[in-house]
Short mmCIF file of C-alpha atoms and ligand atoms in Angstrom, two decimals:
data_model
loop_
_atom_site.label_atom_id
_atom_site.label_comp_id
_atom_site.label_asym_id
_atom_site.label_seq_id
_atom_site.Cartn_x
_atom_site.Cartn_y
_atom_site.Cartn_z
CA MET X 1 114.94 78.57 132.72
CA LEU X 2 114.55 81.49 130.31
CA ASP X 3 112.82 84.76 131.15
CA LEU X 4 111.11 84.99 127.76
CA ILE X 5 110.56 83.08 124.54
CA ILE X 6 109.42 85.10 121.54
CA ILE X 7 107.74 83.06 118.80
CA GLY X 8 108.09 84.59 115.32
CA ALA X 9 110.37 87.15 113.68
CA GLY X 10 108.07 89.48 111.75
CA PRO X 11 107.66 93.12 112.79
CA ALA X 12 105.97 92.13 116.09
CA GLY X 13 108.54 89.52 117.17
CA ILE X 14 111.58 91.55 116.13
CA THR X 15 110.34 94.65 117.95
CA ALA X 16 109.56 92.55 121.02
CA GLY X 17 113.15 91.26 120.80
CA ILE X 18 114.59 94.79 120.73
CA TYR X 19 112.58 95.84 123.78
CA ALA X 20 113.22 92.61 125.71
CA THR X 21 116.99 92.75 125.28
CA ARG X 22 117.04 96.41 126.34
CA LYS X 23 115.25 95.24 129.49
CA LYS X 24 118.04 92.64 129.88
CA LEU X 25 115.62 89.72 129.81
CA ASN X 26 117.19 86.33 129.14
CA THR X 27 115.38 85.85 125.83
CA LEU X 28 115.23 83.25 123.07
CA LEU X 29 113.63 84.10 119.73
CA ILE X 30 112.34 81.03 117.89
CA THR X 31 111.19 81.53 114.33
CA LYS X 32 110.32 79.54 111.22
CA ASP X 33 111.90 82.29 109.14
CA PHE X 34 113.03 85.85 109.55
CA PHE X 35 111.00 88.71 108.03
CA GLY X 36 107.40 87.40 107.92
CA GLN X 37 104.65 88.70 105.65
CA VAL X 38 106.11 92.14 105.15
CA SER X 39 108.77 90.58 102.93
CA HIS X 40 105.92 89.84 100.46
CA ALA X 41 104.87 93.47 100.24
CA PHE X 42 106.32 95.13 97.18
CA PHE X 43 106.39 98.67 98.51
CA ILE X 44 105.40 99.97 101.93
CA GLU X 45 104.25 103.57 101.83
CA ASN X 46 102.68 103.88 105.27
CA TYR X 47 105.44 103.10 107.76
CA PRO X 48 106.42 106.42 109.33
CA GLY X 49 109.92 107.59 108.47
CA PHE X 50 109.95 105.88 105.08
CA LYS X 51 107.92 107.49 102.29
CA ARG X 52 108.34 104.44 100.07
CA ILE X 53 110.43 101.39 100.83
CA LYS X 54 110.44 97.79 99.60
CA GLY X 55 108.86 95.47 102.21
CA MET X 56 112.01 93.34 102.29
CA ASP X 57 114.26 96.39 102.76
CA LEU X 58 112.14 97.64 105.66
CA ILE X 59 112.14 94.34 107.52
CA LYS X 60 115.90 93.89 106.90
CA LYS X 61 116.34 97.20 108.73
CA PHE X 62 114.30 95.77 111.62
CA LYS X 63 116.55 92.69 111.66
CA ASN X 64 119.78 94.77 111.56
CA HIS X 65 118.46 96.79 114.47
CA LEU X 66 117.77 93.62 116.48
CA GLU X 67 121.26 92.30 115.75
CA LYS X 68 122.72 95.29 117.58
CA PHE X 69 121.50 93.66 120.78
CA LYS X 70 122.55 90.32 122.25
CA ILE X 71 119.72 87.89 121.66
CA ASN X 72 119.70 84.14 121.09
CA VAL X 73 117.87 83.23 117.89
CA ASN X 74 116.80 79.79 116.69
CA GLN X 75 116.00 80.36 113.04
CA GLY X 76 114.40 77.68 110.88
CA GLU X 77 112.65 76.18 113.90
CA SER X 78 108.88 76.11 114.49
CA VAL X 79 107.13 75.98 117.81
CA THR X 80 104.83 72.96 117.81
CA LYS X 81 103.38 72.97 121.33
CA ILE X 82 103.21 75.02 124.52
CA LYS X 83 102.55 73.30 127.84
CA LYS X 84 101.57 75.22 130.94
CA LYS X 85 103.32 74.07 134.11
CA LYS X 86 102.76 75.44 137.62
CA ASN X 87 105.00 78.53 137.48
CA PHE X 88 106.45 78.32 133.99
CA PHE X 89 105.86 77.05 130.45
CA GLU X 90 107.42 74.36 128.31
CA VAL X 91 107.87 75.14 124.63
CA PHE X 92 108.35 72.28 122.16
CA THR X 93 109.77 72.72 118.65
CA SER X 94 110.07 71.05 115.27
CA GLU X 95 113.72 70.24 116.08
CA ASN X 96 112.55 68.17 119.07
CA ASP X 97 113.92 70.82 121.42
CA ARG X 98 112.16 71.60 124.68
CA TYR X 99 112.65 74.90 126.49
CA GLN X 100 111.46 76.18 129.83
CA THR X 101 110.48 79.80 130.18
CA LYS X 102 108.70 82.11 132.60
CA THR X 103 106.95 84.14 129.88
CA ILE X 104 106.09 83.83 126.19
CA ILE X 105 105.26 86.35 123.47
CA ILE X 106 103.37 84.78 120.58
CA ALA X 107 104.09 86.79 117.42
CA SER X 108 103.59 84.08 114.83
CA GLY X 109 101.57 86.30 112.48
CA ALA X 110 99.42 84.91 109.74
CA LYS X 111 99.51 82.80 106.60
CA PRO X 112 97.55 83.26 103.34
CA ARG X 113 93.91 82.17 103.41
CA LYS X 114 93.08 79.46 100.87
CA ILE X 115 90.00 79.75 98.67
CA GLY X 116 89.21 76.03 98.76
CA ILE X 117 88.18 75.47 95.13
CA GLU X 118 88.95 72.70 92.67
CA GLY X 119 92.44 73.08 91.22
CA GLU X 120 93.88 75.24 94.02
CA GLU X 121 95.93 72.47 95.63
CA LYS X 122 96.58 70.60 92.36
CA PHE X 123 98.19 73.58 90.63
CA LEU X 124 100.01 75.04 93.62
CA GLY X 125 103.45 75.99 92.26
CA ARG X 126 102.18 75.26 88.72
CA GLY X 127 100.26 78.47 88.20
CA VAL X 128 98.65 78.98 91.59
CA SER X 129 100.48 81.26 94.01
CA TYR X 130 99.81 83.32 97.12
CA CYS X 131 102.82 85.59 96.73
CA PRO X 132 103.14 87.93 93.71
CA VAL X 133 106.48 89.27 94.94
CA CYS X 134 107.93 85.74 95.15
CA ASP X 135 106.43 84.26 91.97
CA GLY X 136 105.38 87.22 89.78
CA PHE X 137 108.45 86.95 87.53
CA LEU X 138 107.23 83.52 86.34
CA PHE X 139 104.35 85.21 84.53
CA SER X 140 106.23 87.61 82.29
CA GLN X 141 103.98 88.59 79.35
CA LYS X 142 101.31 86.11 80.45
CA ASN X 143 97.66 86.57 81.41
CA VAL X 144 97.06 86.28 85.12
CA ALA X 145 94.08 86.41 87.47
CA ILE X 146 94.09 87.86 90.94
CA ILE X 147 91.36 86.63 93.27
CA GLY X 148 90.41 89.31 95.79
CA GLY X 149 89.75 93.02 95.44
CA GLY X 150 91.01 94.17 98.83
CA ASN X 151 94.31 95.91 99.53
CA SER X 152 96.46 92.84 98.92
CA GLY X 153 94.67 91.93 95.66
CA CYS X 154 94.90 95.46 94.29
CA GLU X 155 98.51 95.85 95.36
CA ALA X 156 99.27 92.50 93.72
CA ALA X 157 97.71 93.80 90.49
CA LEU X 158 99.88 96.93 90.58
CA TYR X 159 102.95 94.84 91.31
CA LEU X 160 102.25 92.59 88.30
CA LEU X 161 101.54 95.54 86.00
CA PRO X 162 105.01 95.79 84.44
CA ILE X 163 105.37 91.98 84.30
CA ALA X 164 102.11 90.40 83.06
CA LYS X 165 100.44 90.85 79.68
CA LYS X 166 96.92 91.23 81.07
CA ILE X 167 95.57 91.13 84.61
CA TYR X 168 92.04 90.10 85.61
CA LEU X 169 91.20 91.34 89.08
CA LEU X 170 88.26 89.34 90.41
CA GLU X 171 86.09 90.67 93.21
CA THR X 172 83.01 88.90 94.59
CA SER X 173 81.14 92.13 95.42
CA ASN X 174 80.38 95.13 93.24
CA LYS X 175 83.21 97.31 94.54
CA LEU X 176 86.88 97.12 95.37
CA ARG X 177 87.82 97.23 99.05
CA ALA X 178 91.32 98.66 98.73
CA ASP X 179 92.39 102.15 99.84
CA LYS X 180 91.06 104.86 97.49
CA ILE X 181 94.56 105.84 96.37
CA THR X 182 95.24 102.23 95.29
CA GLN X 183 91.86 101.91 93.54
CA GLU X 184 92.61 105.03 91.45
CA LYS X 185 95.81 103.42 90.17
CA ILE X 186 93.87 100.23 89.31
CA PHE X 187 91.19 102.05 87.32
CA ASP X 188 93.85 104.17 85.54
CA SER X 189 95.50 101.07 84.06
CA LYS X 190 94.36 99.71 80.71
CA LYS X 191 96.07 96.39 81.41
CA ILE X 192 93.87 95.58 84.42
CA GLU X 193 90.33 94.36 83.89
CA VAL X 194 88.31 94.45 87.10
CA VAL X 195 85.64 91.73 87.09
CA PHE X 196 82.98 92.52 89.71
CA ASN X 197 80.43 90.07 91.18
CA ALA X 198 82.77 87.28 90.18
CA LYS X 199 82.95 83.96 92.03
CA VAL X 200 85.84 81.80 90.92
CA LYS X 201 84.57 78.22 90.85
CA LYS X 202 87.44 76.16 89.43
CA ILE X 203 91.05 76.44 88.36
CA LYS X 204 91.68 74.21 85.35
CA GLY X 205 94.56 73.01 83.21
CA GLU X 206 96.56 70.00 82.07
CA THR X 207 99.99 70.11 83.68
CA SER X 208 99.68 73.75 84.73
CA VAL X 209 96.94 76.36 84.93
CA ASP X 210 95.35 77.40 81.62
CA LYS X 211 91.99 78.84 82.69
CA ILE X 212 89.62 79.68 85.50
CA ILE X 213 85.89 79.14 85.57
CA VAL X 214 84.04 82.13 86.95
CA GLU X 215 80.40 82.55 87.85
CA GLN X 216 79.18 86.08 87.26
CA LYS X 217 75.53 86.93 87.90
CA LYS X 218 74.50 83.30 87.35
CA GLU X 219 76.40 83.14 84.02
CA THR X 220 79.48 80.98 83.70
CA ARG X 221 82.54 82.47 82.08
CA GLU X 222 85.94 81.01 81.22
CA ILE X 223 88.97 83.26 81.52
CA LEU X 224 92.21 82.11 79.94
CA VAL X 225 95.09 82.68 82.34
CA GLU X 226 98.36 80.98 83.15
CA GLY X 227 98.69 82.34 86.65
CA VAL X 228 96.27 82.67 89.56
CA PHE X 229 97.17 84.71 92.63
CA VAL X 230 94.88 84.06 95.59
CA GLN X 231 94.72 87.25 97.68
CA ILE X 232 91.75 86.82 99.99
CA GLY X 233 93.33 87.66 103.29
CA VAL X 234 95.25 85.80 105.92
CA MET X 235 94.63 83.35 108.76
CA PRO X 236 96.37 83.36 112.15
CA ASP X 237 99.30 80.94 112.37
CA VAL X 238 98.74 79.63 115.85
CA ASP X 239 97.64 75.99 116.02
CA PHE X 240 100.40 75.28 118.54
CA ALA X 241 98.78 77.57 121.15
CA LYS X 242 95.18 76.38 120.89
CA LYS X 243 95.25 74.59 124.21
CA VAL X 244 96.84 77.35 126.29
CA VAL X 245 95.19 80.64 125.29
CA ARG X 246 91.66 81.72 124.45
CA MET X 247 90.90 82.49 120.83
CA ASP X 248 88.05 84.16 118.99
CA LYS X 249 85.80 82.49 116.39
CA ILE X 250 88.33 82.81 113.60
CA GLY X 251 91.18 81.50 115.70
CA LYS X 252 92.88 84.76 116.64
CA ILE X 253 94.28 85.13 120.13
CA ILE X 254 92.16 87.36 122.34
CA ILE X 255 94.31 90.04 123.97
CA ASN X 256 93.92 93.00 126.24
CA PRO X 257 95.04 95.73 123.79
CA ARG X 258 96.50 97.86 126.62
CA THR X 259 98.96 95.16 127.70
CA CYS X 260 98.87 92.42 125.02
CA GLU X 261 98.08 89.92 127.81
CA THR X 262 96.24 86.76 126.78
CA SER X 263 93.83 84.70 128.87
CA THR X 264 96.84 82.93 130.40
CA LYS X 265 99.07 84.88 132.78
CA GLY X 266 102.64 85.01 131.47
CA ILE X 267 101.65 84.56 127.81
CA PHE X 268 101.37 87.66 125.64
CA ALA X 269 100.46 87.99 121.95
CA ALA X 270 101.29 90.70 119.42
CA GLY X 271 100.66 91.51 115.77
CA ASP X 272 98.50 89.70 113.22
CA VAL X 273 98.08 86.63 115.44
CA ALA X 274 96.04 88.72 117.91
CA ASN X 275 92.38 89.71 117.51
CA ASN X 276 93.20 93.15 116.09
CA LEU X 277 90.88 94.91 113.68
CA TYR X 278 93.74 96.08 111.48
CA HIS X 279 96.82 94.33 110.15
CA GLN X 280 99.68 96.68 109.57
CA VAL X 281 103.43 96.74 110.18
CA VAL X 282 103.21 99.76 112.47
CA ILE X 283 100.54 98.06 114.60
CA ALA X 284 102.45 94.76 114.83
CA ALA X 285 105.64 96.60 115.81
CA ALA X 286 103.81 98.67 118.42
CA GLN X 287 102.24 95.59 119.95
CA GLY X 288 105.63 93.83 119.99
CA ALA X 289 106.87 96.70 122.15
CA ILE X 290 103.80 96.58 124.42
CA ALA X 291 104.08 92.81 124.85
CA ALA X 292 107.78 92.96 125.79
CA LEU X 293 107.24 95.78 128.28
CA SER X 294 104.31 93.88 129.79
CA ALA X 295 106.38 90.68 130.01
CA ALA X 296 109.15 92.61 131.81
CA LYS X 297 106.64 94.06 134.27
CA TYR X 298 105.08 90.63 134.86
CA LEU X 299 108.54 89.15 135.57
CA GLU X 300 109.32 91.94 138.06
CA LYS X 301 106.04 91.20 139.80
CA ILE X 302 106.49 87.43 140.07
CA GLU X 303 110.11 87.82 141.17
CA LYS X 304 109.08 90.11 144.02
C1 FAD Z 401 101.33 91.21 100.28
C2 FAD Z 401 101.23 91.99 101.57
C3 FAD Z 401 101.30 93.38 101.54
C4 FAD Z 401 101.24 94.13 102.72
N1 FAD Z 401 101.35 95.49 102.65
C5 FAD Z 401 101.39 96.21 103.81
C6 FAD Z 401 101.59 97.63 103.77
O1 FAD Z 401 101.71 98.26 102.70
N2 FAD Z 401 101.65 98.29 104.95
C7 FAD Z 401 101.52 97.66 106.18
O2 FAD Z 401 101.63 98.32 107.21
N3 FAD Z 401 101.30 96.32 106.22
C8 FAD Z 401 101.23 95.59 105.08
N4 FAD Z 401 101.00 94.23 105.14
C9 FAD Z 401 100.68 93.61 106.45
C10 FAD Z 401 101.91 93.36 107.31
O3 FAD Z 401 102.90 92.71 106.54
C11 FAD Z 401 101.53 92.54 108.53
O4 FAD Z 401 100.51 93.21 109.25
C12 FAD Z 401 102.72 92.32 109.46
O5 FAD Z 401 103.77 91.67 108.77
C13 FAD Z 401 102.33 91.48 110.67
O6 FAD Z 401 103.47 91.26 111.42
P1 FAD Z 401 103.59 90.08 112.49
O7 FAD Z 401 104.94 90.22 113.12
O8 FAD Z 401 102.40 90.07 113.35
O9 FAD Z 401 103.51 88.71 111.66
P2 FAD Z 401 104.24 88.15 110.36
O10 FAD Z 401 104.81 89.24 109.53
O11 FAD Z 401 103.26 87.22 109.75
O12 FAD Z 401 105.46 87.31 110.97
C14 FAD Z 401 105.23 86.10 111.66
C15 FAD Z 401 106.55 85.39 111.96
O13 FAD Z 401 106.26 84.23 112.75
C16 FAD Z 401 106.95 83.09 112.25
N5 FAD Z 401 106.18 81.89 112.63
C17 FAD Z 401 104.93 81.52 112.24
N6 FAD Z 401 104.56 80.36 112.85
C18 FAD Z 401 105.60 80.01 113.66
C19 FAD Z 401 105.84 78.91 114.54
N7 FAD Z 401 104.94 77.94 114.75
N8 FAD Z 401 107.03 78.86 115.19
C20 FAD Z 401 107.97 79.83 115.01
N9 FAD Z 401 107.79 80.89 114.17
C21 FAD Z 401 106.63 80.98 113.52
C22 FAD Z 401 107.00 83.36 110.75
O14 FAD Z 401 108.03 82.62 110.16
C23 FAD Z 401 107.29 84.89 110.74
O15 FAD Z 401 108.65 85.13 110.94
C24 FAD Z 401 101.07 93.46 103.98
C25 FAD Z 401 100.98 92.07 104.00
C26 FAD Z 401 101.05 91.33 102.82
C27 FAD Z 401 100.96 89.82 102.87
#
């Protein structure tokens, strides 16, 4: 019987791990992969203490910090189901393992939201991507489209600036939604064409992407591109917990922000998987700490 299982090793899960081991909880961290979404961020400029650091470098520092403490980690393993028992939980995994634990912290973050148009699935890995940092190099001196004018879309455009030949940044509304400082950089670049009021209808090609069909103010336009980066936000990665905790309409786990408690006693949630308004590394890390401290307090209480 474990004290705590942490699910996920992004900023929330890793921070929870640091706090849990310092509390001497018998903890197991189960994660699909180390690092999480932050590894896809080219540069992070808003994590205190680091004026500008590559996303991957920042999260490697988190991991090195965690490794200072004694914690059992099952990497490359996904949690598939949680079952509530009378005084504990059973956690099932993709490796057909089954663990028993008194508390759980769900920190499984989020995955990219799909746009759901013709060609998206067909050309996945053949021109369609959700990760500019992972796949950007494939589009050296090529025309690319980025779908989404929020922070991730605009940052993707800036990331691709030295790589691509021309970048079309497509936004459904009539303004970008990224931070002002990022928007200024977008409008300063001659290589980026911002296409407002643009609804991408289809992604087309033969063996790989060669164009997108865009509807703009009831007119249909074809844009010739070899790469399409879908950057329209993220969805919580939490199907495995649907039966044990309450979620909001979009499937995020409802938490008490003071304690990170969920609707089920003994289960806590932290980071992008929770119903937070904002999705940032500093928030995920902070909630990882709150969740671990709350789990420790809960364990003290039930052991009394
Ligand atoms: C391109 C991009 C740029 C960004 N830029 C910034 C920025 O500049 N500044 C900033 O503060 N934030 C930025 N963010 C947001 C930030 O990365 C996230 O808010 C943060 O990573 C959330 O952390 P998390 O720990 O909640 O989840 P995640 O980082 O999503 O980590 C989730 C972890 O859970 C694991 N997991 C998922 N499902 C399971 C399962 N079933 N079983 C086991 N493990 C599982 C995953 O493998 C992963 O390790 C950016 C995000 C993206 C995508």
